[in-house]
Amino acid sequence: MYSLWLWKGRTEAIRSVVKFFPEDAEINSDERLKDMRVRDLMAMASGQKSDTFRAIRSAAPGEAAKAFYQMPMKDEPGKLFRYMSGNTAMLALIHAK
């Protein structure tokens, strides 16, 4: 998917996830969150402690990105594969924006 985005000229894959919803990211001061790239979401390597899907799904309208950002970080983004449906949900939010 990452290669497809780049092939189609979609440079969002290398952008920080925080840049898409900066006002919602203020809820989490962990510096590792700022290092998370869209490609990390695609690779299921966000570095978050646990899946954010339930939080995103149950969030109030317009609050899904904030629910994603609230999840504590466990690892450096891009370092460890951990399948999380919340990563896919966040990619959908980014794509819709």
mmCIF file of N, CA, C and O in Angstrom:
data_model
loop_
_atom_site.group_PDB
_atom_site.id
_atom_site.type_symbol
_atom_site.label_atom_id
_atom_site.label_comp_id
_atom_site.label_asym_id
_atom_site.label_seq_id
_atom_site.Cartn_x
_atom_site.Cartn_y
_atom_site.Cartn_z
ATOM 1 N N MET A 1 0.824 -1.185 0.000
ATOM 2 C CA MET A 1 0.000 0.000 0.000
ATOM 3 C C MET A 1 0.877 1.262 0.000
ATOM 4 O O MET A 1 0.585 2.218 -0.683
ATOM 5 N N TYR A 2 1.950 1.229 0.775
ATOM 6 C CA TYR A 2 2.867 2.371 0.849
ATOM 7 C C TYR A 2 3.434 2.686 -0.537
ATOM 8 O O TYR A 2 3.431 3.829 -0.975
ATOM 9 N N SER A 3 3.886 1.639 -1.236
ATOM 10 C CA SER A 3 4.435 1.838 -2.576
ATOM 11 C C SER A 3 3.379 2.387 -3.525
ATOM 12 O O SER A 3 3.671 3.248 -4.351
ATOM 13 N N LEU A 4 2.159 1.907 -3.392
ATOM 14 C CA LEU A 4 1.077 2.382 -4.243
ATOM 15 C C LEU A 4 0.814 3.864 -4.018
ATOM 16 O O LEU A 4 0.640 4.634 -4.961
ATOM 17 N N TRP A 5 0.797 4.296 -2.779
ATOM 18 C CA TRP A 5 0.590 5.723 -2.478
ATOM 19 C C TRP A 5 1.689 6.563 -3.109
ATOM 20 O O TRP A 5 1.435 7.591 -3.703
ATOM 21 N N LEU A 6 2.952 6.121 -2.949
ATOM 22 C CA LEU A 6 4.062 6.885 -3.514
ATOM 23 C C LEU A 6 4.015 6.879 -5.033
ATOM 24 O O LEU A 6 4.270 7.882 -5.682
ATOM 25 N N TRP A 7 3.670 5.728 -5.626
ATOM 26 C CA TRP A 7 3.575 5.611 -7.075
ATOM 27 C C TRP A 7 2.512 6.560 -7.624
ATOM 28 O O TRP A 7 2.674 7.151 -8.663
ATOM 29 N N LYS A 8 1.447 6.749 -6.903
ATOM 30 C CA LYS A 8 0.377 7.654 -7.328
ATOM 31 C C LYS A 8 0.660 9.103 -6.939
ATOM 32 O O LYS A 8 -0.191 9.967 -7.088
ATOM 33 N N GLY A 9 1.847 9.359 -6.388
ATOM 34 C CA GLY A 9 2.209 10.729 -6.024
ATOM 35 C C GLY A 9 1.650 11.194 -4.697
ATOM 36 O O GLY A 9 1.639 12.380 -4.399
ATOM 37 N N ARG A 10 1.173 10.274 -3.885
ATOM 38 C CA ARG A 10 0.594 10.617 -2.578
ATOM 39 C C ARG A 10 1.709 10.624 -1.538
ATOM 40 O O ARG A 10 2.071 9.603 -0.994
ATOM 41 N N THR A 11 2.263 11.765 -1.276
ATOM 42 C CA THR A 11 3.385 11.868 -0.348
ATOM 43 C C THR A 11 2.942 11.859 1.108
ATOM 44 O O THR A 11 3.783 11.936 1.995
ATOM 45 N N GLU A 12 1.653 11.736 1.366
ATOM 46 C CA GLU A 12 1.170 11.694 2.742
ATOM 47 C C GLU A 12 1.782 10.539 3.527
ATOM 48 O O GLU A 12 1.865 10.586 4.740
ATOM 49 N N ALA A 13 2.224 9.494 2.843
ATOM 50 C CA ALA A 13 2.760 8.311 3.517
ATOM 51 C C ALA A 13 3.979 8.619 4.364
ATOM 52 O O ALA A 13 4.248 7.929 5.338
ATOM 53 N N ILE A 14 4.711 9.653 4.024
ATOM 54 C CA ILE A 14 5.916 9.982 4.787
ATOM 55 C C ILE A 14 5.675 11.133 5.766
ATOM 56 O O ILE A 14 6.575 11.540 6.481
ATOM 57 N N ARG A 15 4.455 11.637 5.806
ATOM 58 C CA ARG A 15 4.127 12.734 6.728
ATOM 59 C C ARG A 15 3.787 12.200 8.113
ATOM 60 O O ARG A 15 3.308 11.094 8.275
ATOM 61 N N SER A 16 4.000 13.039 9.085
ATOM 62 C CA SER A 16 3.652 12.704 10.461
ATOM 63 C C SER A 16 2.133 12.607 10.602
ATOM 64 O O SER A 16 1.398 13.439 10.065
ATOM 65 N N VAL A 17 1.677 11.608 11.328
ATOM 66 C CA VAL A 17 0.245 11.426 11.566
ATOM 67 C C VAL A 17 -0.335 12.642 12.294
ATOM 68 O O VAL A 17 -1.463 13.055 12.044
ATOM 69 N N VAL A 18 0.457 13.243 13.161
ATOM 70 C CA VAL A 18 0.018 14.398 13.948
ATOM 71 C C VAL A 18 -0.353 15.582 13.049
ATOM 72 O O VAL A 18 -1.247 16.354 13.376
ATOM 73 N N LYS A 19 0.272 15.712 11.898
ATOM 74 C CA LYS A 19 0.013 16.848 11.013
ATOM 75 C C LYS A 19 -1.401 16.856 10.434
ATOM 76 O O LYS A 19 -1.889 17.879 10.003
ATOM 77 N N PHE A 20 -2.066 15.709 10.440
ATOM 78 C CA PHE A 20 -3.416 15.639 9.887
ATOM 79 C C PHE A 20 -4.473 16.147 10.868
ATOM 80 O O PHE A 20 -5.491 16.685 10.452
ATOM 81 N N PHE A 21 -4.239 15.945 12.156
ATOM 82 C CA PHE A 21 -5.175 16.385 13.197
ATOM 83 C C PHE A 21 -4.385 16.981 14.363
ATOM 84 O O PHE A 21 -4.423 16.451 15.479
ATOM 85 N N PRO A 22 -3.659 18.064 14.134
ATOM 86 C CA PRO A 22 -2.765 18.600 15.181
ATOM 87 C C PRO A 22 -3.484 19.056 16.445
ATOM 88 O O PRO A 22 -2.961 18.906 17.550
ATOM 89 N N GLU A 23 -4.682 19.584 16.304
ATOM 90 C CA GLU A 23 -5.419 20.068 17.476
ATOM 91 C C GLU A 23 -5.812 18.929 18.410
ATOM 92 O O GLU A 23 -5.899 19.119 19.623
ATOM 93 N N ASP A 24 -6.019 17.738 17.858
ATOM 94 C CA ASP A 24 -6.388 16.584 18.679
ATOM 95 C C ASP A 24 -5.177 15.911 19.313
ATOM 96 O O ASP A 24 -5.297 15.243 20.336
ATOM 97 N N ALA A 25 -4.002 16.089 18.717
ATOM 98 C CA ALA A 25 -2.790 15.434 19.201
ATOM 99 C C ALA A 25 -2.259 16.050 20.489
ATOM 100 O O ALA A 25 -1.451 15.438 21.180
ATOM 101 N N GLU A 26 -2.716 17.238 20.820
ATOM 102 C CA GLU A 26 -2.234 17.917 22.023
ATOM 103 C C GLU A 26 -2.547 17.140 23.298
ATOM 104 O O GLU A 26 -1.957 17.389 24.345
ATOM 105 N N ILE A 27 -3.439 16.176 23.208
ATOM 106 C CA ILE A 27 -3.849 15.395 24.367
ATOM 107 C C ILE A 27 -2.749 14.441 24.838
ATOM 108 O O ILE A 27 -2.748 13.993 25.971
ATOM 109 N N ASN A 28 -1.785 14.135 23.965
ATOM 110 C CA ASN A 28 -0.712 13.201 24.284
ATOM 111 C C ASN A 28 0.631 13.893 24.062
ATOM 112 O O ASN A 28 0.975 14.246 22.947
ATOM 113 N N SER A 29 1.402 14.086 25.116
ATOM 114 C CA SER A 29 2.661 14.823 25.016
ATOM 115 C C SER A 29 3.865 13.933 24.709
ATOM 116 O O SER A 29 4.986 14.419 24.644
ATOM 117 N N ASP A 30 3.654 12.645 24.517
ATOM 118 C CA ASP A 30 4.757 11.727 24.218
ATOM 119 C C ASP A 30 5.394 12.112 22.879
ATOM 120 O O ASP A 30 4.723 12.179 21.858
ATOM 121 N N GLU A 31 6.683 12.361 22.906
ATOM 122 C CA GLU A 31 7.406 12.784 21.698
ATOM 123 C C GLU A 31 7.368 11.730 20.599
ATOM 124 O O GLU A 31 7.449 12.051 19.417
ATOM 125 N N ARG A 32 7.227 10.459 20.974
ATOM 126 C CA ARG A 32 7.182 9.393 19.965
ATOM 127 C C ARG A 32 5.957 9.514 19.071
ATOM 128 O O ARG A 32 6.003 9.094 17.913
ATOM 129 N N LEU A 33 4.893 10.103 19.573
ATOM 130 C CA LEU A 33 3.697 10.294 18.752
ATOM 131 C C LEU A 33 4.008 11.185 17.557
ATOM 132 O O LEU A 33 3.538 10.941 16.451
ATOM 133 N N LYS A 34 4.829 12.186 17.761
ATOM 134 C CA LYS A 34 5.195 13.097 16.674
ATOM 135 C C LYS A 34 6.046 12.412 15.613
ATOM 136 O O LYS A 34 6.106 12.863 14.476
ATOM 137 N N ASP A 35 6.697 11.305 15.978
ATOM 138 C CA ASP A 35 7.529 10.562 15.034
ATOM 139 C C ASP A 35 6.738 9.543 14.223
ATOM 140 O O ASP A 35 7.273 8.949 13.289
ATOM 141 N N MET A 36 5.476 9.308 14.588
ATOM 142 C CA MET A 36 4.658 8.324 13.882
ATOM 143 C C MET A 36 4.288 8.854 12.494
ATOM 144 O O MET A 36 3.748 9.939 12.353
ATOM 145 N N ARG A 37 4.599 8.081 11.472
ATOM 146 C CA ARG A 37 4.308 8.443 10.091
ATOM 147 C C ARG A 37 3.141 7.609 9.577
ATOM 148 O O ARG A 37 2.815 6.561 10.132
ATOM 149 N N VAL A 38 2.540 8.065 8.509
ATOM 150 C CA VAL A 38 1.447 7.310 7.890
ATOM 151 C C VAL A 38 1.941 5.921 7.497
ATOM 152 O O VAL A 38 1.237 4.930 7.669
ATOM 153 N N ARG A 39 3.154 5.823 7.015
ATOM 154 C CA ARG A 39 3.699 4.515 6.633
ATOM 155 C C ARG A 39 3.780 3.564 7.828
ATOM 156 O O ARG A 39 3.673 2.359 7.661
ATOM 157 N N ASP A 40 3.955 4.100 9.040
ATOM 158 C CA ASP A 40 3.956 3.256 10.236
ATOM 159 C C ASP A 40 2.573 2.657 10.483
ATOM 160 O O ASP A 40 2.462 1.504 10.913
ATOM 161 N N LEU A 41 1.535 3.441 10.221
ATOM 162 C CA LEU A 41 0.172 2.909 10.340
ATOM 163 C C LEU A 41 -0.036 1.802 9.318
ATOM 164 O O LEU A 41 -0.615 0.762 9.623
ATOM 165 N N MET A 42 0.423 2.038 8.092
ATOM 166 C CA MET A 42 0.274 1.028 7.032
ATOM 167 C C MET A 42 1.014 -0.256 7.364
ATOM 168 O O MET A 42 0.556 -1.345 7.023
ATOM 169 N N ALA A 43 2.154 -0.135 8.022
ATOM 170 C CA ALA A 43 2.976 -1.294 8.366
ATOM 171 C C ALA A 43 2.549 -1.934 9.690
ATOM 172 O O ALA A 43 3.190 -2.878 10.147
ATOM 173 N N MET A 44 1.484 -1.431 10.307
ATOM 174 C CA MET A 44 1.021 -1.922 11.608
ATOM 175 C C MET A 44 2.142 -1.822 12.643
ATOM 176 O O MET A 44 2.387 -2.734 13.422
ATOM 177 N N ALA A 45 2.815 -0.686 12.622
ATOM 178 C CA ALA A 45 3.927 -0.464 13.538
ATOM 179 C C ALA A 45 3.814 0.927 14.160
ATOM 180 O O ALA A 45 4.763 1.699 14.181
ATOM 181 N N SER A 46 2.623 1.238 14.685
ATOM 182 C CA SER A 46 2.382 2.569 15.242
ATOM 183 C C SER A 46 3.130 2.812 16.545
ATOM 184 O O SER A 46 3.408 3.946 16.902
ATOM 185 N N GLY A 47 3.438 1.741 17.262
ATOM 186 C CA GLY A 47 4.139 1.871 18.531
ATOM 187 C C GLY A 47 3.227 2.091 19.726
ATOM 188 O O GLY A 47 3.690 2.277 20.846
ATOM 189 N N GLN A 48 1.927 2.069 19.502
ATOM 190 C CA GLN A 48 0.998 2.293 20.608
ATOM 191 C C GLN A 48 0.892 1.058 21.500
ATOM 192 O O GLN A 48 1.152 -0.056 21.067
ATOM 193 N N LYS A 49 0.500 1.300 22.742
ATOM 194 C CA LYS A 49 0.450 0.237 23.744
ATOM 195 C C LYS A 49 -0.576 -0.839 23.405
ATOM 196 O O LYS A 49 -0.331 -2.020 23.589
ATOM 197 N N SER A 50 -1.741 -0.431 22.945
ATOM 198 C CA SER A 50 -2.775 -1.395 22.571
ATOM 199 C C SER A 50 -3.649 -0.807 21.469
ATOM 200 O O SER A 50 -3.527 0.358 21.114
ATOM 201 N N ASP A 51 -4.513 -1.650 20.952
ATOM 202 C CA ASP A 51 -5.343 -1.254 19.811
ATOM 203 C C ASP A 51 -6.297 -0.120 20.177
ATOM 204 O O ASP A 51 -6.900 -0.119 21.246
ATOM 205 N N THR A 52 -6.444 0.812 19.278
ATOM 206 C CA THR A 52 -7.299 1.983 19.493
ATOM 207 C C THR A 52 -8.670 1.851 18.826
ATOM 208 O O THR A 52 -9.469 2.767 18.907
ATOM 209 N N PHE A 53 -8.931 0.709 18.194
ATOM 210 C CA PHE A 53 -10.158 0.587 17.398
ATOM 211 C C PHE A 53 -11.423 0.811 18.219
ATOM 212 O O PHE A 53 -12.314 1.551 17.812
ATOM 213 N N ARG A 54 -11.511 0.201 19.385
ATOM 214 C CA ARG A 54 -12.717 0.381 20.212
ATOM 215 C C ARG A 54 -12.896 1.835 20.628
ATOM 216 O O ARG A 54 -14.007 2.365 20.624
ATOM 217 N N ALA A 55 -11.806 2.487 20.973
ATOM 218 C CA ALA A 55 -11.884 3.897 21.366
ATOM 219 C C ALA A 55 -12.337 4.764 20.198
ATOM 220 O O ALA A 55 -13.161 5.668 20.358
ATOM 221 N N ILE A 56 -11.811 4.486 19.015
ATOM 222 C CA ILE A 56 -12.197 5.251 17.823
ATOM 223 C C ILE A 56 -13.667 5.009 17.503
ATOM 224 O O ILE A 56 -14.422 5.939 17.224
ATOM 225 N N ARG A 57 -14.064 3.747 17.554
ATOM 226 C CA ARG A 57 -15.446 3.385 17.210
ATOM 227 C C ARG A 57 -16.469 3.967 18.173
ATOM 228 O O ARG A 57 -17.567 4.351 17.777
ATOM 229 N N SER A 58 -16.097 4.078 19.433
ATOM 230 C CA SER A 58 -17.055 4.584 20.421
ATOM 231 C C SER A 58 -16.912 6.094 20.655
ATOM 232 O O SER A 58 -17.650 6.646 21.471
ATOM 233 N N ALA A 59 -16.010 6.738 19.947
ATOM 234 C CA ALA A 59 -15.804 8.181 20.127
ATOM 235 C C ALA A 59 -16.997 8.979 19.612
ATOM 236 O O ALA A 59 -17.698 8.555 18.687
ATOM 237 N N ALA A 60 -17.211 10.117 20.218
ATOM 238 C CA ALA A 60 -18.261 11.030 19.754
ATOM 239 C C ALA A 60 -17.921 11.509 18.341
ATOM 240 O O ALA A 60 -16.749 11.501 17.944
ATOM 241 N N PRO A 61 -18.925 11.920 17.579
ATOM 242 C CA PRO A 61 -18.654 12.424 16.233
ATOM 243 C C PRO A 61 -17.591 13.525 16.247
ATOM 244 O O PRO A 61 -17.638 14.435 17.061
ATOM 245 N N GLY A 62 -16.600 13.382 15.381
ATOM 246 C CA GLY A 62 -15.527 14.355 15.292
ATOM 247 C C GLY A 62 -14.413 14.166 16.308
ATOM 248 O O GLY A 62 -13.462 14.935 16.337
ATOM 249 N N GLU A 63 -14.521 13.149 17.158
ATOM 250 C CA GLU A 63 -13.532 12.919 18.212
ATOM 251 C C GLU A 63 -12.681 11.667 17.982
ATOM 252 O O GLU A 63 -11.904 11.279 18.851
ATOM 253 N N ALA A 64 -12.791 11.040 16.820
ATOM 254 C CA ALA A 64 -12.080 9.782 16.569
ATOM 255 C C ALA A 64 -10.564 9.959 16.586
ATOM 256 O O ALA A 64 -9.848 9.129 17.148
ATOM 257 N N ALA A 65 -10.057 11.016 15.986
ATOM 258 C CA ALA A 65 -8.597 11.234 15.981
ATOM 259 C C ALA A 65 -8.090 11.454 17.401
ATOM 260 O O ALA A 65 -7.031 10.941 17.779
ATOM 261 N N LYS A 66 -8.837 12.165 18.205
ATOM 262 C CA LYS A 66 -8.448 12.400 19.597
ATOM 263 C C LYS A 66 -8.389 11.063 20.357
ATOM 264 O O LYS A 66 -7.477 10.830 21.147
ATOM 265 N N ALA A 67 -9.342 10.196 20.097
ATOM 266 C CA ALA A 67 -9.356 8.882 20.740
ATOM 267 C C ALA A 67 -8.111 8.083 20.342
ATOM 268 O O ALA A 67 -7.518 7.391 21.174
ATOM 269 N N PHE A 68 -7.712 8.199 19.090
ATOM 270 C CA PHE A 68 -6.498 7.523 18.623
ATOM 271 C C PHE A 68 -5.266 8.073 19.329
ATOM 272 O O PHE A 68 -4.425 7.332 19.814
ATOM 273 N N TYR A 69 -5.157 9.377 19.399
ATOM 274 C CA TYR A 69 -3.986 10.020 19.997
ATOM 275 C C TYR A 69 -3.889 9.788 21.504
ATOM 276 O O TYR A 69 -2.809 9.866 22.074
ATOM 277 N N GLN A 70 -5.000 9.518 22.164
ATOM 278 C CA GLN A 70 -4.992 9.308 23.618
ATOM 279 C C GLN A 70 -4.259 8.033 24.035
ATOM 280 O O GLN A 70 -3.774 7.951 25.148
ATOM 281 N N MET A 71 -4.181 7.069 23.140
ATOM 282 C CA MET A 71 -3.560 5.794 23.496
ATOM 283 C C MET A 71 -2.074 5.992 23.787
ATOM 284 O O MET A 71 -1.354 6.573 22.980
ATOM 285 N N PRO A 72 -1.610 5.520 24.954
ATOM 286 C CA PRO A 72 -0.187 5.677 25.288
ATOM 287 C C PRO A 72 0.718 4.940 24.302
ATOM 288 O O PRO A 72 0.335 3.913 23.740
ATOM 289 N N MET A 73 1.896 5.463 24.126
ATOM 290 C CA MET A 73 2.902 4.834 23.279
ATOM 291 C C MET A 73 3.667 3.801 24.095
ATOM 292 O O MET A 73 3.922 3.994 25.280
ATOM 293 N N LYS A 74 4.058 2.706 23.434
ATOM 294 C CA LYS A 74 4.847 1.667 24.088
ATOM 295 C C LYS A 74 6.229 1.557 23.443
ATOM 296 O O LYS A 74 7.219 1.350 24.115
ATOM 297 N N ASP A 75 6.274 1.687 22.112
ATOM 298 C CA ASP A 75 7.510 1.517 21.359
ATOM 299 C C ASP A 75 7.709 2.687 20.405
ATOM 300 O O ASP A 75 6.785 3.472 20.170
ATOM 301 N N GLU A 76 8.889 2.741 19.827
ATOM 302 C CA GLU A 76 9.151 3.723 18.781
ATOM 303 C C GLU A 76 8.328 3.349 17.551
ATOM 304 O O GLU A 76 8.287 2.177 17.172
ATOM 305 N N PRO A 77 7.670 4.301 16.913
ATOM 306 C CA PRO A 77 6.915 3.998 15.696
ATOM 307 C C PRO A 77 7.829 3.421 14.615
ATOM 308 O O PRO A 77 8.974 3.841 14.468
ATOM 309 N N GLY A 78 7.305 2.433 13.914
ATOM 310 C CA GLY A 78 8.039 1.834 12.804
ATOM 311 C C GLY A 78 8.996 0.722 13.193
ATOM 312 O O GLY A 78 9.639 0.138 12.334
ATOM 313 N N LYS A 79 9.087 0.393 14.458
ATOM 314 C CA LYS A 79 10.071 -0.595 14.914
ATOM 315 C C LYS A 79 9.510 -1.999 15.122
ATOM 316 O O LYS A 79 10.212 -2.968 14.938
ATOM 317 N N LEU A 80 8.250 -2.100 15.538
ATOM 318 C CA LEU A 80 7.702 -3.401 15.922
ATOM 319 C C LEU A 80 6.317 -3.597 15.310
ATOM 320 O O LEU A 80 5.430 -2.766 15.503
ATOM 321 N N PHE A 81 6.149 -4.711 14.592
ATOM 322 C CA PHE A 81 4.842 -5.036 14.015
ATOM 323 C C PHE A 81 3.902 -5.485 15.121
ATOM 324 O O PHE A 81 4.229 -6.343 15.935
ATOM 325 N N ARG A 82 2.741 -4.866 15.155
ATOM 326 C CA ARG A 82 1.677 -5.259 16.075
ATOM 327 C C ARG A 82 0.367 -4.912 15.370
ATOM 328 O O ARG A 82 0.030 -3.750 15.238
ATOM 329 N N TYR A 83 -0.370 -5.964 14.935
ATOM 330 C CA TYR A 83 -1.597 -5.698 14.185
ATOM 331 C C TYR A 83 -2.608 -4.982 15.066
ATOM 332 O O TYR A 83 -2.911 -5.426 16.168
ATOM 333 N N MET A 84 -3.116 -3.869 14.552
ATOM 334 C CA MET A 84 -4.126 -3.093 15.273
ATOM 335 C C MET A 84 -5.129 -2.524 14.273
ATOM 336 O O MET A 84 -4.761 -1.777 13.368
ATOM 337 N N SER A 85 -6.383 -2.862 14.455
ATOM 338 C CA SER A 85 -7.435 -2.335 13.584
ATOM 339 C C SER A 85 -7.549 -0.818 13.683
ATOM 340 O O SER A 85 -7.974 -0.159 12.737
ATOM 341 N N GLY A 86 -7.148 -0.268 14.818
ATOM 342 C CA GLY A 86 -7.183 1.183 14.993
ATOM 343 C C GLY A 86 -6.276 1.906 14.014
ATOM 344 O O GLY A 86 -6.562 3.040 13.603
ATOM 345 N N ASN A 87 -5.170 1.263 13.611
ATOM 346 C CA ASN A 87 -4.300 1.866 12.601
ATOM 347 C C ASN A 87 -5.045 2.028 11.279
ATOM 348 O O ASN A 87 -4.954 3.063 10.619
ATOM 349 N N THR A 88 -5.787 1.001 10.908
ATOM 350 C CA THR A 88 -6.571 1.053 9.677
ATOM 351 C C THR A 88 -7.652 2.122 9.780
ATOM 352 O O THR A 88 -7.894 2.868 8.822
ATOM 353 N N ALA A 89 -8.291 2.223 10.929
ATOM 354 C CA ALA A 89 -9.324 3.251 11.129
ATOM 355 C C ALA A 89 -8.721 4.657 11.012
ATOM 356 O O ALA A 89 -9.317 5.559 10.415
ATOM 357 N N MET A 90 -7.534 4.850 11.562
ATOM 358 C CA MET A 90 -6.881 6.155 11.470
ATOM 359 C C MET A 90 -6.488 6.456 10.032
ATOM 360 O O MET A 90 -6.601 7.605 9.575
ATOM 361 N N LEU A 91 -6.053 5.451 9.283
ATOM 362 C CA LEU A 91 -5.759 5.659 7.861
ATOM 363 C C LEU A 91 -7.009 6.107 7.107
ATOM 364 O O LEU A 91 -6.938 6.984 6.241
ATOM 365 N N ALA A 92 -8.153 5.544 7.464
ATOM 366 C CA ALA A 92 -9.414 5.963 6.835
ATOM 367 C C ALA A 92 -9.739 7.413 7.164
ATOM 368 O O ALA A 92 -10.196 8.172 6.295
ATOM 369 N N LEU A 93 -9.495 7.825 8.405
ATOM 370 C CA LEU A 93 -9.722 9.220 8.784
ATOM 371 C C LEU A 93 -8.817 10.171 7.990
ATOM 372 O O LEU A 93 -9.245 11.219 7.534
ATOM 373 N N ILE A 94 -7.562 9.773 7.845
ATOM 374 C CA ILE A 94 -6.604 10.585 7.088
ATOM 375 C C ILE A 94 -7.017 10.664 5.627
ATOM 376 O O ILE A 94 -7.005 11.737 5.019
ATOM 377 N N HIS A 95 -7.400 9.534 5.078
ATOM 378 C CA HIS A 95 -7.821 9.506 3.666
ATOM 379 C C HIS A 95 -9.059 10.373 3.445
ATOM 380 O O HIS A 95 -9.165 11.074 2.434
ATOM 381 N N ALA A 96 -9.976 10.352 4.398
ATOM 382 C CA ALA A 96 -11.206 11.147 4.277
ATOM 383 C C ALA A 96 -10.946 12.642 4.401
ATOM 384 O O ALA A 96 -11.713 13.463 3.906
ATOM 385 N N LYS A 97 -9.867 13.000 5.074
ATOM 386 C CA LYS A 97 -9.556 14.415 5.276
ATOM 387 C C LYS A 97 -8.997 14.970 3.996
ATOM 388 O O LYS A 97 -9.149 15.898 3.438
#
